[in-house]
Amino acid sequence: MESMLNKLKSTVTKVTADVTSAVMGNPVTREFDVGKHIASGGNGLAWKIFNGTKKSTKQDVAVFVLDKKIIDKYQKYEKDQIIDSLKRGVQQLTRLRHPRLLTVQHPLEESRDCLAFCTEPVFASLANVLGSWDNLPSPLPPEIRDHKLFDSEAKYGLLQVSEGLSFLHSSVKMIHSNLTPENIILNKSGAWKIMGFDFCNPTTNPSDQEAKFVCKEWDPNLPPLCLPNPEYLAPEYILSVSCDPASDMYSLGVIIHAVYNKGKTIFEVNKQDIYKSFSRQLDQLSRLNPNVLVNIPEEVREHEKLLLNVTPAVRPDADQITKIPFFDDVGVVTLQYFDSLFQRDNLQKSQFFKELPKVLQKLPKRVVVQRILPALTSEFVNPDMVPFVLPNVLLIAEECTKEEYTKLILPELGPVFRQQEPIQASNMILLIFLQKMDLLLTKTPSDEIKNSVLPMVYRALEAPSIQIQELCLNIIPSFANLIDYPSMKNSVIPRIKNACLQTSSLAVRVNSLVCLGKILEYLDKWFVIDELLPFLQQIPSREPAVLMGILGIYKCTFTHKKLGITKEQLAGKVLPHLIPLSIDNNLNLNQFNSFMAVIKEMLNKLESEHKTKLEQIHTMQEQQKSLDITSQLNLSTEQQPSKSANQTNIFNSIGQDLLSGVSDKKETGQVQKQQVKASLTLEEKQKLAKEQEQVQKLKSQQPLNPSTVTPVASAKRTKDLTATLMENMSSLGSLSTGNSKPAIGGYAPMTNMAANIGFPTPVDNVSANRNMQNGLNSNPTFNPSGFTMGAGNPNQNFFGSTGPVGMSKGTTMPVPSNMHNFNSLGITTGMLQQSQNIRPTANISSVDNLFGPQKPKVSMNQMSQQNQNPWLNQFVPSQGSLAPSGPATQTGMMNQVGFGTQSNPFFNPQSYTQPTNTMKSSSSASNDLKDLFG
């Protein structure tokens, strides 16, 4: 199989090469380029037809070539007869000029290998279309193999042949004598044209009114190419050796039969015994069987019988055939009108083109594209006719494929896109194109859209005609999705804005706003916010339609899922613009309600979004504060040092008034921790997890053993701070009652000595240059008028404030609900630092640890009873809180506390370290101290 295909391929290649080499030696090739083999025609289909192009003008042509190799089998005189017959037919065709005859563009040229001449572009011969494929290229071209004649094509083709015969018989006074499908050529437009005048018979008396023709007797000895096709010859041509124009009409009748019977003739002729065959044929024609004409259309069947009549005088002539009702078909009339279009004036043409769209829908696509479209595009050279022709061309374009549109229609539309004169025609052209813009953008290549189509749209937006602007604005949304985004953003939108701002027409302004509102979905959010919304504030007019258009754009932008308006834009630009517009006096009630509905919707969104933002910020702040507190608690746990049992008892006794809030503090701490867990960022969760790990490590350590801290060591660290204080008062020369200096050596300043005693507090090694981590002020003071422990500020925050906490007159220390367990803090904070270099941060949990996990907690009364320190037993009141004291009890209270005696072990003068920062007015300070201590 493969070898057969290769053999076939080599044969085709060889034949093509032979033909090409034969043509290349012909003088025709000097002016024409020969293309591929497309068809065959002429007597016996001896002529091969090639595509060709004229070198000088690039005009398409058809090149007819007869290779002399096909006649090599004949004798020399027979060859000469064949060549003479072929030459005669081409020469006669060259001399005749008529629309129904094939047009010769270059006369016959002869070379050693071939004969060649050029004609108008050709599709194929009628014989090829009807199934005679002799002398065609291999493989067979699909255009010919699949070509089927439509009814309108067949009718109009037969009409054209009849018109050609009428021309020959009436004007030229010539009979063709060999009218066959082989000698009828279909050109590129589908028109049927006559050729093959090899056996034409001109009249012998051209001056006389009645033409006389001489007929040659049939010579069966001549080569077939020197004889006409007997199957299409009239019986009298063979039997009586006579001929006249009616003989051609008989041939036309046989052609009609062949067209409607797939190329089959009425009778088959035996060329070896042609006379006998024609005698039998004559008898059959005398009593013609109706079944012979069964495939012939009924409206032409009777005329077909007349054409096939054995009596020539009964046959209708060519002019009569052209007027039969069979050719009154709407398609035939339309095609016939196009053929005579050049003879019509503009008024007739315009009327015809207006009615043409109705007819185009009834015609086959191939007929429209091949026959009507070229005729229409040829009218584009007439500017006045373009507005009438263009709708029909675009209607045909809708039925064409994209490839057909690009090849056949778009090149013809190029000059029409740019046409601007005359102005009236130009405006009509713009209107027509705008109405079919979706078609143009769909089938036109992208580069042509940018170069030809969109510039026309821009011109329409800038046109002085209000009607064109309105139409353009109305139809832009229908094809906005087909416009590329850069062109929409940089060219279309700016022109729409200019049309809205510069026009004096209310309709154009309103249509501009409506157009913008409809194409919002094809724009991006920030372009709308940055370009379109500010543009709305520039519109000068305040007509209700304009205001509602502005409102519509705001609403579409606001409610669109892809677009939207930010709350900053709403508050800063949109609402300040809309609210004044809403109270315009031109608005009616419904329009006002529309404005208010949109404004309320915007306000609700603004409120909702901003409220949500503030709530989130507040929640984050609360969470951050909770995290800070948790961090402080964890840090305090890590830094808690060991303390002696006596110190623990002192801390517990001083913090008696805080014990009532211990359980509340723990519960509050748990609630805060739960709140912290509610909503945390990833970083905060990581930080909290690390802190929890540290706490777990601390819990996993061995509990502090109270036995390691001996009472002896605690007693050694106890100093008499009172004696030390009294002994060093004389050195406070720089003490001042109203001013203070910055702390030196880690001690806090002593202020207002007449009213308060400032206990110096060393700076913690861990929390240097910071306030105490327990939230209390580092400068506790004593009020000389009373010794009641209390907060200096009722609103004091124990965890973040730096306000003073000390002894105040006649007040009882309040216990805040959110206060943590800090029993280890109190007056002794300043006292214990006299004997320690590091000030610990107190926490009730560390005190609990001193007792060990097995030891139960005791109440403050039990602790005071068990405590062996007489000073502590005197200091802790029996009611669990410090009672308020008045002026009468101040002295007693001071004595009770121990500040007026030298025996108090907590005020040992030798244990009090002299601060490096001396105060002013030591004498006055000494007097005040003497008054204070009695």
Coordinates of C-alpha atoms in Angstrom, one line a residue, residues 166-382:
S166 CA -28.8 35.8 -27.6
F167 CA -25.8 38.0 -28.0
L168 CA -24.2 35.6 -30.4
H169 CA -27.3 35.0 -32.4
S170 CA -28.6 38.6 -32.6
S171 CA -25.6 40.8 -32.4
V172 CA -22.7 38.7 -33.8
K173 CA -24.9 36.5 -36.0
M174 CA -23.0 33.5 -35.1
I175 CA -23.9 30.0 -33.9
H176 CA -21.6 28.3 -31.3
S177 CA -22.1 24.8 -32.7
N178 CA -20.5 23.1 -29.7
L179 CA -22.4 24.4 -26.6
T180 CA -21.5 21.9 -23.9
P181 CA -20.8 21.9 -20.1
E182 CA -17.1 21.6 -21.1
N183 CA -17.3 25.0 -22.8
I184 CA -19.2 26.8 -20.0
I185 CA -16.9 28.2 -17.4
L186 CA -17.8 29.3 -13.8
N187 CA -15.6 32.2 -12.8
K188 CA -14.6 33.1 -9.2
S189 CA -17.8 35.0 -8.7
G190 CA -19.9 32.0 -9.8
A191 CA -21.0 33.6 -13.1
W192 CA -21.5 31.2 -16.1
K193 CA -19.6 32.2 -19.2
I194 CA -19.2 30.7 -22.6
M195 CA -16.0 29.7 -24.3
G196 CA -14.8 27.0 -26.8
F197 CA -15.5 28.7 -30.2
D198 CA -13.5 26.1 -32.0
F199 CA -16.5 25.1 -34.3
C200 CA -18.3 28.4 -34.3
N201 CA -20.2 29.2 -37.5
P202 CA -20.6 32.8 -38.5
T203 CA -23.2 33.9 -41.0
T204 CA -22.3 34.0 -44.6
N205 CA -24.4 37.2 -45.3
P206 CA -24.0 39.6 -42.4
S207 CA -25.6 42.4 -44.3
D208 CA -28.8 40.6 -44.9
Q209 CA -31.5 40.5 -42.3
E210 CA -31.8 36.7 -42.4
A211 CA -28.6 35.0 -41.5
K212 CA -27.4 31.9 -43.4
F213 CA -25.0 29.4 -41.9
V214 CA -22.9 26.8 -43.6
C215 CA -22.6 23.5 -41.8
K216 CA -19.8 21.1 -42.3
E217 CA -20.5 17.4 -42.7
W218 CA -19.5 15.1 -39.9
D219 CA -16.2 13.4 -40.5
P220 CA -15.7 10.4 -38.2
N221 CA -12.1 10.1 -39.4
L222 CA -11.0 13.3 -37.8
P223 CA -9.5 13.3 -34.2
P224 CA -12.1 13.8 -31.4
L225 CA -10.5 17.2 -30.6
C226 CA -11.4 18.3 -34.2
L227 CA -15.1 17.4 -33.8
P228 CA -17.9 18.8 -31.6
N229 CA -19.4 16.7 -28.9
P230 CA -22.2 14.8 -30.6
E231 CA -24.3 14.3 -27.5
Y232 CA -25.1 18.0 -27.5
L233 CA -25.6 18.4 -31.2
A234 CA -29.0 18.9 -32.7
P235 CA -30.3 16.0 -34.9
E236 CA -30.3 18.2 -38.1
Y237 CA -26.6 18.8 -37.7
I238 CA -25.9 15.1 -38.5
L239 CA -28.9 14.0 -40.4
S240 CA -29.5 16.9 -42.8
V241 CA -26.1 18.7 -42.5
S242 CA -27.9 22.0 -41.6
C243 CA -27.6 24.3 -38.7
D244 CA -29.0 27.6 -37.5
P245 CA -29.4 29.4 -34.1
A246 CA -32.1 26.9 -33.2
S247 CA -29.4 24.2 -33.2
D248 CA -27.7 26.0 -30.3
M249 CA -31.1 26.2 -28.5
Y250 CA -31.3 22.4 -28.8
S251 CA -27.9 22.2 -27.1
L252 CA -29.2 24.5 -24.4
G253 CA -32.1 22.1 -23.8
V254 CA -29.7 19.2 -23.4
I255 CA -27.6 21.3 -20.9
I256 CA -30.7 22.0 -18.8
H257 CA -31.3 18.2 -18.7
A258 CA -27.7 17.6 -17.7
V259 CA -27.8 20.3 -14.9
Y260 CA -30.8 18.7 -13.2
N261 CA -29.6 15.1 -13.8
K262 CA -26.0 15.2 -12.5
G263 CA -24.4 15.7 -15.9
K264 CA -26.2 13.0 -17.8
T265 CA -27.4 13.7 -21.3
I266 CA -30.7 12.7 -22.8
F267 CA -29.2 10.1 -25.2
E268 CA -26.0 8.3 -25.4
V269 CA -24.4 8.5 -28.9
N270 CA -22.3 5.7 -30.5
K271 CA -19.6 7.7 -32.2
Q272 CA -18.7 4.7 -34.4
D273 CA -22.2 4.6 -35.9
I274 CA -23.3 8.1 -35.3
Y275 CA -25.9 8.2 -38.0
K276 CA -27.8 5.2 -36.7
S277 CA -27.7 6.7 -33.2
F278 CA -29.1 10.0 -34.4
S279 CA -31.9 8.3 -36.3
R280 CA -32.9 6.4 -33.3
Q281 CA -32.6 9.6 -31.2
L282 CA -34.9 11.4 -33.7
D283 CA -37.6 8.8 -33.2
Q284 CA -37.4 9.0 -29.4
L285 CA -37.6 12.8 -29.5
S286 CA -40.8 12.6 -31.6
R287 CA -42.5 10.7 -28.8
L288 CA -40.5 11.9 -25.7
N289 CA -41.1 9.8 -22.6
P290 CA -42.3 11.9 -19.7
N291 CA -40.0 10.0 -17.4
V292 CA -37.0 11.6 -19.2
L293 CA -37.9 15.0 -17.8
V294 CA -39.0 13.9 -14.4
N295 CA -36.1 15.8 -12.7
I296 CA -36.7 19.0 -14.6
P297 CA -38.4 21.7 -12.6
E298 CA -42.1 21.8 -13.4
E299 CA -42.1 25.5 -14.3
V300 CA -39.6 25.0 -17.1
R301 CA -40.6 21.5 -18.2
E302 CA -42.8 22.6 -21.1
H303 CA -40.1 24.9 -22.3
E304 CA -37.7 22.1 -22.1
K305 CA -39.9 20.0 -24.4
L306 CA -39.9 22.9 -26.9
L307 CA -36.1 23.2 -26.8
L308 CA -35.8 19.4 -27.6
N309 CA -38.3 19.4 -30.4
V310 CA -37.1 17.8 -33.6
T311 CA -38.4 20.7 -35.6
P312 CA -36.0 23.7 -35.3
A313 CA -38.7 26.2 -36.1
V314 CA -40.7 25.1 -33.0
R315 CA -37.8 25.8 -30.7
P316 CA -37.9 29.1 -28.8
D317 CA -35.0 31.5 -29.5
A318 CA -32.6 32.7 -26.9
D319 CA -34.3 36.0 -26.3
Q320 CA -37.6 34.3 -25.7
I321 CA -36.0 31.9 -23.2
T322 CA -34.7 34.7 -21.1
K323 CA -38.2 36.0 -20.5
I324 CA -39.9 32.8 -19.3
P325 CA -41.4 32.8 -15.8
F326 CA -38.8 30.2 -14.7
F327 CA -36.2 33.0 -14.4
D328 CA -38.4 35.3 -12.4
D329 CA -37.1 33.9 -9.2
V330 CA -36.2 36.5 -6.6
G331 CA -32.6 35.2 -6.4
V332 CA -32.2 35.3 -10.1
V333 CA -33.7 38.8 -10.4
T334 CA -31.3 40.0 -7.6
L335 CA -28.3 38.6 -9.2
Q336 CA -29.3 39.9 -12.6
Y337 CA -29.7 43.4 -11.1
F338 CA -26.2 43.3 -9.7
D339 CA -24.9 42.4 -13.1
S340 CA -26.5 45.5 -14.5
L341 CA -25.7 47.7 -11.5
F342 CA -23.2 49.8 -13.3
Q343 CA -26.0 51.0 -15.5
R344 CA -28.0 52.4 -12.6
D345 CA -27.9 55.9 -11.1
N346 CA -27.5 56.6 -7.4
L347 CA -31.2 56.9 -6.7
Q348 CA -32.0 53.5 -8.2
K349 CA -29.1 52.0 -6.4
S350 CA -30.1 53.4 -3.1
Q351 CA -33.6 52.1 -3.4
F352 CA -32.3 48.7 -4.4
F353 CA -29.8 48.5 -1.5
K354 CA -32.5 49.4 1.0
E355 CA -34.6 46.4 0.0
L356 CA -31.6 44.1 -0.4
P357 CA -31.5 42.8 3.3
K358 CA -34.8 41.1 2.8
V359 CA -33.5 39.2 -0.2
L360 CA -30.2 38.2 1.3
Q361 CA -31.9 36.1 3.9
K362 CA -33.4 33.9 1.1
L363 CA -30.2 33.3 -0.8
P364 CA -27.6 30.6 -0.1
K365 CA -24.5 31.8 1.7
R366 CA -22.1 30.8 -1.1
V367 CA -24.2 32.7 -3.6
V368 CA -24.2 35.8 -1.4
V369 CA -20.5 35.6 -0.7
Q370 CA -19.4 34.8 -4.2
R371 CA -21.8 36.9 -6.2
I372 CA -23.3 39.6 -4.1
L373 CA -20.5 40.6 -1.7
P374 CA -18.0 41.5 -4.5
A375 CA -20.6 43.7 -6.2
L376 CA -21.4 45.4 -2.9
T377 CA -17.8 46.1 -1.9
S378 CA -17.1 47.5 -5.4
E379 CA -19.6 50.3 -4.5
F380 CA -17.4 51.6 -1.6
V381 CA -15.6 53.7 -4.1
N382 CA -18.8 55.8 -4.3

